[in-house]
Amino acid sequence: MKILAFAGSNREESWNWKLVRVAARLAREAGAQVTVPPPEVLNLPMVNEDLVAREGYPEAARRWKSLLVNHQGFLIASPEYNGFFTPLLKNALDWASIKEHPEEPSLQAFRGKVAALMATSPGSLGGLRGLLMLRIQLENLKVLVLPQQVSVPYAPRVLDKEGNLTDTRRLEALRRMVQEFLELLRKLHG
Ligand SMILES: Cc1cc2nc3c(=O)[nH]c(=O)nc-3n(C[C@H](O)[C@H](O)[C@H](O)COP(=O)(O)O)c2cc1C
């Protein structure tokens, strides 16, 4: 049972990468095997079917998709852009939904997988609205999304330089969510 933890941000000092690393740490403390890839893995060309027809499926997209294929659980944090999750994350999910070969099983990166969602932002809602959209997107891709989710408002006040989440109420909510996520994964994947 392997878990991939990633965030939908390409900012160097991304709050959401910090938050997802906290969740990854909690999952490891609970005994899970967690991969946190370098943020650049989501930096892919804009999906373009003509590009695929002309040049084939991009190597960077192949690397990203195989990461998803090789993990059963996803811990995902995404910034909220105008009430939505980011175009960076949408693009990366779209690439992984495209078959490289006709015989490839459909949605093999997603089908039967489990995801837990979180968000943070400098604002008072903590990116909460974007998570609803991300949930719909993942369910369209046949991912089972945990009902619980965590949003963390006022990111610069509560995520410190050492990568700690100092909002103890939110930290406990995150810990509970990670536990529920791991329990569900164990039930489904052993
Ligand atoms: C185009 C754009 C739209 C944004 N819209 C929202 C928003 O709807 N809600 C919100 O809380 N923050 C919004 N923000 C601010 C982000 O929450 C902030 O930039 C945050 O640091 C991004 O997450 P990151 O640090 O993980 O990259 C927006 C930022 C951008 C660039």
CSV table of C-alpha atoms in Angstrom, one decimal, residues 43-120:
chain,number,residue,atom,x,y,z
A,43,ASN,CA,5.0,21.0,-14.6
A,44,LEU,CA,3.7,19.5,-17.9
A,45,PRO,CA,2.9,21.1,-21.2
A,46,MET,CA,-0.7,22.1,-21.7
A,47,VAL,CA,-2.7,19.1,-22.8
A,48,ASN,CA,-2.9,19.2,-26.6
A,49,GLU,CA,-4.1,16.2,-28.6
A,50,ASP,CA,-2.4,17.5,-31.7
A,51,LEU,CA,0.9,17.5,-29.9
A,52,VAL,CA,0.3,13.9,-28.9
A,53,ALA,CA,-0.5,12.9,-32.5
A,54,ARG,CA,2.6,14.7,-33.7
A,55,GLU,CA,5.2,13.9,-31.1
A,56,GLY,CA,3.7,11.1,-29.0
A,57,TYR,CA,2.8,11.1,-25.3
A,58,PRO,CA,5.4,13.4,-23.5
A,59,GLU,CA,8.0,11.8,-21.4
A,60,ALA,CA,7.3,14.1,-18.5
A,61,ALA,CA,3.6,13.1,-18.6
A,62,ARG,CA,4.6,9.4,-18.7
A,63,ARG,CA,6.8,9.9,-15.5
A,64,TRP,CA,3.9,11.6,-13.8
A,65,LYS,CA,1.3,9.0,-14.8
A,66,SER,CA,3.5,6.1,-13.7
A,67,LEU,CA,3.9,7.7,-10.3
A,68,LEU,CA,0.1,7.7,-10.0
A,69,VAL,CA,-0.2,4.2,-11.4
A,70,ASN,CA,2.3,2.9,-8.8
A,71,HIS,CA,0.5,4.3,-5.8
A,72,GLN,CA,-2.8,3.3,-4.3
A,73,GLY,CA,-3.6,6.3,-2.2
A,74,PHE,CA,-3.3,10.1,-2.9
A,75,LEU,CA,-2.9,12.8,-0.3
A,76,ILE,CA,-3.7,16.0,-2.3
A,77,ALA,CA,-3.4,19.6,-1.4
A,78,SER,CA,-4.5,22.3,-3.8
A,79,PRO,CA,-4.5,26.1,-3.7
A,80,GLU,CA,-7.8,27.7,-4.6
A,81,TYR,CA,-7.9,30.0,-7.7
A,82,ASN,CA,-11.1,31.9,-7.9
A,83,GLY,CA,-13.0,29.2,-6.2
A,84,PHE,CA,-11.5,26.3,-8.2
A,85,PHE,CA,-8.5,24.0,-7.8
A,86,THR,CA,-5.5,25.1,-10.0
A,87,PRO,CA,-5.1,24.7,-13.8
A,88,LEU,CA,-1.7,23.1,-13.0
A,89,LEU,CA,-3.4,20.3,-11.2
A,90,LYS,CA,-6.3,20.0,-13.7
A,91,ASN,CA,-3.7,19.7,-16.5
A,92,ALA,CA,-1.7,17.1,-14.7
A,93,LEU,CA,-4.8,15.0,-13.9
A,94,ASP,CA,-6.0,15.4,-17.6
A,95,TRP,CA,-2.6,14.1,-18.9
A,96,ALA,CA,-2.8,11.0,-16.6
A,97,SER,CA,-6.3,10.3,-17.9
A,98,ILE,CA,-5.1,10.0,-21.5
A,99,LYS,CA,-4.2,6.5,-22.8
A,100,GLU,CA,-0.7,6.1,-24.2
A,101,HIS,CA,-1.8,3.0,-26.2
A,102,PRO,CA,-5.2,1.8,-27.2
A,103,GLU,CA,-4.7,-1.4,-25.1
A,104,GLU,CA,-3.9,0.6,-21.9
A,105,PRO,CA,-6.7,0.0,-19.3
A,106,SER,CA,-8.9,3.1,-19.1
A,107,LEU,CA,-8.1,5.5,-16.2
A,108,GLN,CA,-5.5,3.0,-14.9
A,109,ALA,CA,-3.9,5.8,-12.9
A,110,PHE,CA,-7.1,6.5,-11.0
A,111,ARG,CA,-9.6,3.6,-10.9
A,112,GLY,CA,-9.8,2.0,-7.5
A,113,LYS,CA,-7.6,4.6,-5.9
A,114,VAL,CA,-8.4,6.5,-2.7
A,115,ALA,CA,-7.8,10.2,-2.2
A,116,ALA,CA,-7.9,12.6,0.8
A,117,LEU,CA,-8.1,16.3,0.1
A,118,MET,CA,-6.8,19.3,1.9
A,119,ALA,CA,-6.1,23.0,1.1
A,120,THR,CA,-4.7,26.1,2.6
